[in-house]
Amino acid sequence: MLREGERLDDLQRNHYRIIQNPSKFCFGMDAVLLSGFVTVKPGESALDLGTGNGIIPILLTAKTEGSHFTGLEIQEEMAEMAGRSVRLNGLSEKVEIVTGDLKEASRRFGGASFDVVTCNPPYMNQNHGLKNPSEPKAIARHEILCTLEDVIREASKCVRPGGRFAMVHRPHRLGEIFDLLREYHMEPKRMKLVHPDRESDANMVLLEAARGGNPWLKVEKPLIVYKEPGVYCDEIYEIYGY
């Protein structure tokens, strides 16, 4: 099951494990926080755009009562790895990993095909320290193969009317995010800022929007990661499942 350079990590949920390759890319806290923030109701289906190693669909099977989860990933090696993790956890009937381009998601799956769409997209555009555009880590962090507009456009097409789109991003791009959401007929409904500690500015934002929703944004209590150096706040332990 494991290949050269890969390792098996415990997800602390339902005895699930995930295959990762540190030389390629490993999931971060942002993906875990998104899986704890998004709402997936009983019986709903969800699509994760740019799923990487499949961390979000796998976690959502443990954290929600959704009926089916699909992960779309353009990098064949990452998609293949995600598929192995799905099979390892016995989730083949609930999770499907598809190799394909996020920019063509609505053509691949059809319009209004999902109740929920999630995405942990690249945060940085081409102006932010791009070194090797062919490396998996660069593709995950920089807008090389897709832009923020690509993500929001395809999410709006794939989610049903009244369905929800949830993403994690950087606070400094909130203005751009809000503009694009409304351009593609999605209304921001919930927002939570994430702070490294009580003294630091927010470095992440969790956001959920509704397709065709009315203007009304709830700003939730901020999430503080560390209550003291090296010690997580209780909410972080709950989200991780410790």
mmCIF file of C-alpha atoms in Angstrom:
data_model
loop_
_atom_site.group_PDB
_atom_site.id
_atom_site.type_symbol
_atom_site.label_atom_id
_atom_site.label_comp_id
_atom_site.label_asym_id
_atom_site.label_seq_id
_atom_site.Cartn_x
_atom_site.Cartn_y
_atom_site.Cartn_z
ATOM 1 C CA MET A 1 0.000 0.000 0.000
ATOM 2 C CA LEU A 2 2.850 2.406 0.828
ATOM 3 C CA ARG A 3 5.398 3.442 -1.765
ATOM 4 C CA GLU A 4 8.876 4.888 -1.476
ATOM 5 C CA GLY A 5 8.934 8.105 0.544
ATOM 6 C CA GLU A 6 5.363 7.694 1.828
ATOM 7 C CA ARG A 7 4.132 7.425 5.396
ATOM 8 C CA LEU A 8 0.866 6.526 7.106
ATOM 9 C CA ASP A 9 -0.640 9.094 9.495
ATOM 10 C CA ASP A 10 -3.416 8.591 12.061
ATOM 11 C CA LEU A 11 -6.314 11.043 11.595
ATOM 12 C CA GLN A 12 -7.668 10.566 15.138
ATOM 13 C CA ARG A 13 -11.146 9.918 13.715
ATOM 14 C CA ASN A 14 -12.849 6.526 13.311
ATOM 15 C CA HIS A 15 -9.393 4.900 13.216
ATOM 16 C CA TYR A 16 -8.899 6.471 9.776
ATOM 17 C CA ARG A 17 -5.403 6.839 8.386
ATOM 18 C CA ILE A 18 -4.047 8.741 5.420
ATOM 19 C CA ILE A 19 -1.091 8.177 3.103
ATOM 20 C CA GLN A 20 1.243 11.141 2.728
ATOM 21 C CA ASN A 21 4.573 11.900 1.097
ATOM 22 C CA PRO A 22 6.419 14.731 2.870
ATOM 23 C CA SER A 23 8.573 15.395 -0.194
ATOM 24 C CA LYS A 24 5.418 16.083 -2.234
ATOM 25 C CA PHE A 25 2.798 17.604 0.027
ATOM 26 C CA CYS A 26 1.196 16.978 3.427
ATOM 27 C CA PHE A 27 -2.118 18.425 4.559
ATOM 28 C CA GLY A 28 -2.067 21.286 7.041
ATOM 29 C CA MET A 29 -4.236 22.665 9.800
ATOM 30 C CA ASP A 30 -6.240 24.695 7.285
ATOM 31 C CA ALA A 31 -7.746 21.551 5.740
ATOM 32 C CA VAL A 32 -8.655 20.154 9.173
ATOM 33 C CA LEU A 33 -10.255 23.434 10.237
ATOM 34 C CA LEU A 34 -12.287 23.565 7.033
ATOM 35 C CA SER A 35 -13.555 20.023 7.641
ATOM 36 C CA GLY A 36 -14.731 21.132 11.083
ATOM 37 C CA PHE A 37 -16.348 24.347 9.817
ATOM 38 C CA VAL A 38 -18.354 23.270 6.776
ATOM 39 C CA THR A 39 -21.954 22.153 7.177
ATOM 40 C CA VAL A 40 -22.867 18.853 5.473
ATOM 41 C CA LYS A 41 -26.347 17.683 6.451
ATOM 42 C CA PRO A 42 -27.592 14.076 6.587
ATOM 43 C CA GLY A 43 -27.999 12.620 3.109
ATOM 44 C CA GLU A 44 -26.189 15.447 1.308
ATOM 45 C CA SER A 45 -23.456 15.027 -1.278
ATOM 46 C CA ALA A 46 -20.284 17.090 -1.338
ATOM 47 C CA LEU A 47 -17.528 17.890 -3.827
ATOM 48 C CA ASP A 48 -14.018 18.894 -2.756
ATOM 49 C CA LEU A 49 -12.205 20.892 -5.442
ATOM 50 C CA GLY A 50 -8.435 20.319 -5.574
ATOM 51 C CA THR A 51 -8.631 17.552 -3.000
ATOM 52 C CA GLY A 52 -4.895 16.763 -2.910
ATOM 53 C CA ASN A 53 -4.426 13.580 -0.876
ATOM 54 C CA GLY A 54 -8.142 13.390 -0.104
ATOM 55 C CA ILE A 55 -7.957 14.700 3.439
ATOM 56 C CA ILE A 56 -11.181 16.728 3.377
ATOM 57 C CA PRO A 57 -13.525 14.063 1.915
ATOM 58 C CA ILE A 58 -12.084 11.443 4.266
ATOM 59 C CA LEU A 59 -12.502 13.645 7.348
ATOM 60 C CA LEU A 60 -16.027 14.645 6.305
ATOM 61 C CA THR A 61 -17.127 11.004 6.261
ATOM 62 C CA ALA A 62 -16.198 10.878 9.962
ATOM 63 C CA LYS A 63 -17.470 14.307 10.996
ATOM 64 C CA THR A 64 -20.773 14.534 9.099
ATOM 65 C CA GLU A 65 -23.715 12.387 8.006
ATOM 66 C CA GLY A 66 -23.320 13.231 4.334
ATOM 67 C CA SER A 67 -24.188 10.425 1.937
ATOM 68 C CA HIS A 68 -21.371 10.740 -0.614
ATOM 69 C CA PHE A 69 -18.161 12.692 -1.086
ATOM 70 C CA THR A 70 -16.196 13.345 -4.268
ATOM 71 C CA GLY A 71 -12.647 14.677 -4.452
ATOM 72 C CA LEU A 72 -11.366 16.237 -7.683
ATOM 73 C CA GLU A 73 -7.590 16.457 -8.155
ATOM 74 C CA ILE A 74 -5.617 17.417 -11.269
ATOM 75 C CA GLN A 75 -2.288 15.860 -10.236
ATOM 76 C CA GLU A 76 -2.460 12.179 -11.137
ATOM 77 C CA GLU A 77 0.064 11.090 -8.502
ATOM 78 C CA MET A 78 -1.830 12.870 -5.722
ATOM 79 C CA ALA A 79 -5.188 11.531 -6.914
ATOM 80 C CA GLU A 80 -3.805 7.995 -7.013
ATOM 81 C CA MET A 81 -2.474 8.386 -3.472
ATOM 82 C CA ALA A 82 -5.830 9.725 -2.294
ATOM 83 C CA GLY A 83 -7.552 6.727 -3.869
ATOM 84 C CA ARG A 84 -5.311 4.360 -1.949
ATOM 85 C CA SER A 85 -6.188 6.132 1.315
ATOM 86 C CA VAL A 86 -9.883 5.796 0.515
ATOM 87 C CA ARG A 87 -9.507 2.049 -0.052
ATOM 88 C CA LEU A 88 -7.299 1.662 3.028
ATOM 89 C CA ASN A 89 -10.103 3.077 5.187
ATOM 90 C CA GLY A 90 -12.834 1.024 3.534
ATOM 91 C CA LEU A 91 -14.576 4.126 2.201
ATOM 92 C CA SER A 92 -14.888 3.251 -1.481
ATOM 93 C CA GLU A 93 -18.702 3.284 -1.335
ATOM 94 C CA LYS A 94 -18.804 6.783 0.211
ATOM 95 C CA VAL A 95 -15.785 8.551 -1.292
ATOM 96 C CA GLU A 96 -14.791 8.821 -4.937
ATOM 97 C CA ILE A 97 -11.519 10.377 -6.077
ATOM 98 C CA VAL A 98 -11.597 11.747 -9.623
ATOM 99 C CA THR A 99 -8.565 12.873 -11.615
ATOM 100 C CA GLY A 100 -9.367 16.042 -13.504
ATOM 101 C CA ASP A 101 -9.042 19.798 -13.866
ATOM 102 C CA LEU A 102 -10.864 21.946 -11.321
ATOM 103 C CA LYS A 103 -11.524 24.496 -14.083
ATOM 104 C CA GLU A 104 -13.708 21.919 -15.855
ATOM 105 C CA ALA A 105 -15.551 20.615 -12.785
ATOM 106 C CA SER A 106 -19.001 21.751 -13.887
ATOM 107 C CA ARG A 107 -18.581 20.096 -17.273
ATOM 108 C CA ARG A 108 -17.273 16.937 -15.638
ATOM 109 C CA PHE A 109 -20.057 16.546 -13.084
ATOM 110 C CA GLY A 110 -22.848 18.710 -14.500
ATOM 111 C CA GLY A 111 -24.442 21.829 -13.097
ATOM 112 C CA ALA A 112 -26.095 21.867 -9.666
ATOM 113 C CA SER A 113 -24.862 18.323 -8.981
ATOM 114 C CA PHE A 114 -23.873 18.728 -5.305
ATOM 115 C CA ASP A 115 -25.401 20.039 -2.091
ATOM 116 C CA VAL A 116 -22.040 21.269 -0.816
ATOM 117 C CA VAL A 117 -18.744 22.243 -2.433
ATOM 118 C CA THR A 118 -15.531 22.712 -0.439
ATOM 119 C CA CYS A 119 -12.094 23.973 -1.367
ATOM 120 C CA ASN A 120 -8.754 24.630 0.311
ATOM 121 C CA PRO A 121 -7.315 26.544 -2.653
ATOM 122 C CA PRO A 122 -3.852 27.929 -3.368
ATOM 123 C CA TYR A 123 -3.525 31.115 -1.330
ATOM 124 C CA MET A 124 -0.814 32.914 -3.273
ATOM 125 C CA ASN A 125 -0.898 34.370 -6.747
ATOM 126 C CA GLN A 126 2.031 34.455 -9.166
ATOM 127 C CA ASN A 127 3.562 37.457 -7.387
ATOM 128 C CA HIS A 128 4.281 35.612 -4.136
ATOM 129 C CA GLY A 129 7.666 33.897 -4.160
ATOM 130 C CA LEU A 130 7.019 31.270 -6.822
ATOM 131 C CA LYS A 131 10.124 29.122 -7.367
ATOM 132 C CA ASN A 132 9.382 25.858 -9.178
ATOM 133 C CA PRO A 133 5.883 25.817 -10.775
ATOM 134 C CA SER A 134 6.080 22.076 -11.479
ATOM 135 C CA GLU A 135 6.472 20.957 -7.864
ATOM 136 C CA PRO A 136 3.368 19.592 -6.085
ATOM 137 C CA LYS A 137 3.957 21.904 -3.120
ATOM 138 C CA ALA A 138 4.087 24.934 -5.416
ATOM 139 C CA ILE A 139 0.886 23.846 -7.178
ATOM 140 C CA ALA A 140 -0.874 23.501 -3.811
ATOM 141 C CA ARG A 141 0.252 26.926 -2.581
ATOM 142 C CA HIS A 142 0.308 29.130 -5.699
ATOM 143 C CA GLU A 143 -2.323 29.898 -8.324
ATOM 144 C CA ILE A 144 -0.520 27.974 -11.058
ATOM 145 C CA LEU A 145 -3.188 25.588 -12.354
ATOM 146 C CA CYS A 146 -6.218 27.547 -11.147
ATOM 147 C CA THR A 147 -7.106 31.010 -9.853
ATOM 148 C CA LEU A 148 -9.421 32.122 -7.086
ATOM 149 C CA GLU A 149 -11.958 33.056 -9.753
ATOM 150 C CA ASP A 150 -11.750 29.561 -11.262
ATOM 151 C CA VAL A 151 -12.530 28.039 -7.870
ATOM 152 C CA ILE A 152 -15.507 30.282 -7.134
ATOM 153 C CA ARG A 153 -16.918 30.078 -10.666
ATOM 154 C CA GLU A 154 -16.854 26.266 -10.706
ATOM 155 C CA ALA A 155 -18.176 26.005 -7.157
ATOM 156 C CA SER A 156 -21.145 28.206 -8.097
ATOM 157 C CA LYS A 157 -21.912 26.013 -11.099
ATOM 158 C CA CYS A 158 -21.520 22.681 -9.310
ATOM 159 C CA VAL A 159 -23.580 23.483 -6.213
ATOM 160 C CA ARG A 160 -27.365 23.347 -6.344
ATOM 161 C CA PRO A 161 -29.476 26.504 -5.761
ATOM 162 C CA GLY A 162 -29.535 27.060 -2.014
ATOM 163 C CA GLY A 163 -26.513 24.796 -1.579
ATOM 164 C CA ARG A 164 -23.363 25.836 0.208
ATOM 165 C CA PHE A 165 -19.754 26.531 -0.707
ATOM 166 C CA ALA A 166 -17.117 26.542 2.033
ATOM 167 C CA MET A 167 -13.484 27.527 1.735
ATOM 168 C CA VAL A 168 -10.440 28.493 3.785
ATOM 169 C CA HIS A 169 -8.219 31.351 2.650
ATOM 170 C CA ARG A 170 -6.154 34.317 3.789
ATOM 171 C CA PRO A 171 -7.885 37.365 5.324
ATOM 172 C CA HIS A 172 -6.017 39.844 3.120
ATOM 173 C CA ARG A 173 -7.945 38.513 0.092
ATOM 174 C CA LEU A 174 -11.405 38.823 1.634
ATOM 175 C CA GLY A 175 -12.361 41.822 -0.493
ATOM 176 C CA GLU A 176 -11.550 39.901 -3.657
ATOM 177 C CA ILE A 177 -13.342 36.802 -2.357
ATOM 178 C CA PHE A 178 -16.549 38.720 -1.540
ATOM 179 C CA ASP A 179 -16.547 40.422 -4.953
ATOM 180 C CA LEU A 180 -16.157 37.102 -6.774
ATOM 181 C CA LEU A 181 -18.763 35.310 -4.680
ATOM 182 C CA ARG A 182 -21.377 37.922 -5.531
ATOM 183 C CA GLU A 183 -20.319 38.028 -9.180
ATOM 184 C CA TYR A 184 -21.118 34.321 -9.343
ATOM 185 C CA HIS A 185 -24.372 34.604 -7.381
ATOM 186 C CA MET A 186 -23.192 33.254 -4.058
ATOM 187 C CA GLU A 187 -23.839 35.158 -0.852
ATOM 188 C CA PRO A 188 -21.425 34.972 2.120
ATOM 189 C CA LYS A 189 -23.358 33.599 5.093
ATOM 190 C CA ARG A 190 -20.844 32.522 7.772
ATOM 191 C CA MET A 191 -17.303 33.665 8.514
ATOM 192 C CA LYS A 192 -14.786 32.713 11.198
ATOM 193 C CA LEU A 193 -11.344 34.283 11.564
ATOM 194 C CA VAL A 194 -8.475 32.129 12.804
ATOM 195 C CA HIS A 195 -5.722 33.659 14.963
ATOM 196 C CA PRO A 196 -2.437 31.900 15.869
ATOM 197 C CA ASP A 197 -2.800 33.250 19.422
ATOM 198 C CA ARG A 198 -4.679 35.942 21.314
ATOM 199 C CA GLU A 199 -2.123 38.639 20.485
ATOM 200 C CA SER A 200 -1.731 37.976 16.752
ATOM 201 C CA ASP A 201 -3.714 39.141 13.768
ATOM 202 C CA ALA A 202 -5.826 36.575 11.948
ATOM 203 C CA ASN A 203 -3.883 34.506 9.403
ATOM 204 C CA MET A 204 -6.763 32.361 8.093
ATOM 205 C CA VAL A 205 -10.450 32.852 7.368
ATOM 206 C CA LEU A 206 -13.152 30.184 7.093
ATOM 207 C CA LEU A 207 -16.063 31.225 4.924
ATOM 208 C CA GLU A 208 -19.338 29.609 3.887
ATOM 209 C CA ALA A 209 -21.563 31.021 1.138
ATOM 210 C CA ALA A 210 -24.978 30.034 -0.214
ATOM 211 C CA ARG A 211 -25.854 29.953 -3.892
ATOM 212 C CA GLY A 212 -28.613 32.492 -4.407
ATOM 213 C CA GLY A 213 -28.824 33.363 -0.715
ATOM 214 C CA ASN A 214 -30.079 36.656 0.707
ATOM 215 C CA PRO A 215 -27.550 39.166 2.080
ATOM 216 C CA TRP A 216 -26.891 38.241 5.713
ATOM 217 C CA LEU A 217 -23.431 37.446 7.072
ATOM 218 C CA LYS A 218 -22.833 35.917 10.487
ATOM 219 C CA VAL A 219 -19.323 36.565 11.818
ATOM 220 C CA GLU A 220 -18.693 33.764 14.292
ATOM 221 C CA LYS A 221 -16.522 33.802 17.368
ATOM 222 C CA PRO A 222 -12.863 33.796 16.292
ATOM 223 C CA LEU A 223 -10.814 30.639 16.606
ATOM 224 C CA ILE A 224 -7.608 30.940 18.633
ATOM 225 C CA VAL A 225 -5.120 28.174 17.847
ATOM 226 C CA TYR A 226 -2.698 28.388 20.809
ATOM 227 C CA LYS A 227 -3.709 29.473 24.306
ATOM 228 C CA GLU A 228 -0.021 29.438 25.261
ATOM 229 C CA PRO A 229 3.147 28.444 23.381
ATOM 230 C CA GLY A 230 2.850 24.825 22.278
ATOM 231 C CA VAL A 231 -0.596 24.289 23.837
ATOM 232 C CA TYR A 232 -3.679 24.237 21.622
ATOM 233 C CA CYS A 233 -6.949 25.822 22.704
ATOM 234 C CA ASP A 234 -9.745 23.366 23.533
ATOM 235 C CA GLU A 235 -11.591 24.013 20.255
ATOM 236 C CA ILE A 236 -8.567 22.883 18.247
ATOM 237 C CA TYR A 237 -8.415 19.610 20.176
ATOM 238 C CA GLU A 238 -12.142 19.095 19.520
ATOM 239 C CA ILE A 239 -11.768 19.728 15.778
ATOM 240 C CA TYR A 240 -8.823 17.345 15.516
ATOM 241 C CA GLY A 241 -10.620 14.722 17.597
ATOM 242 C CA TYR A 242 -8.054 14.349 20.377
#
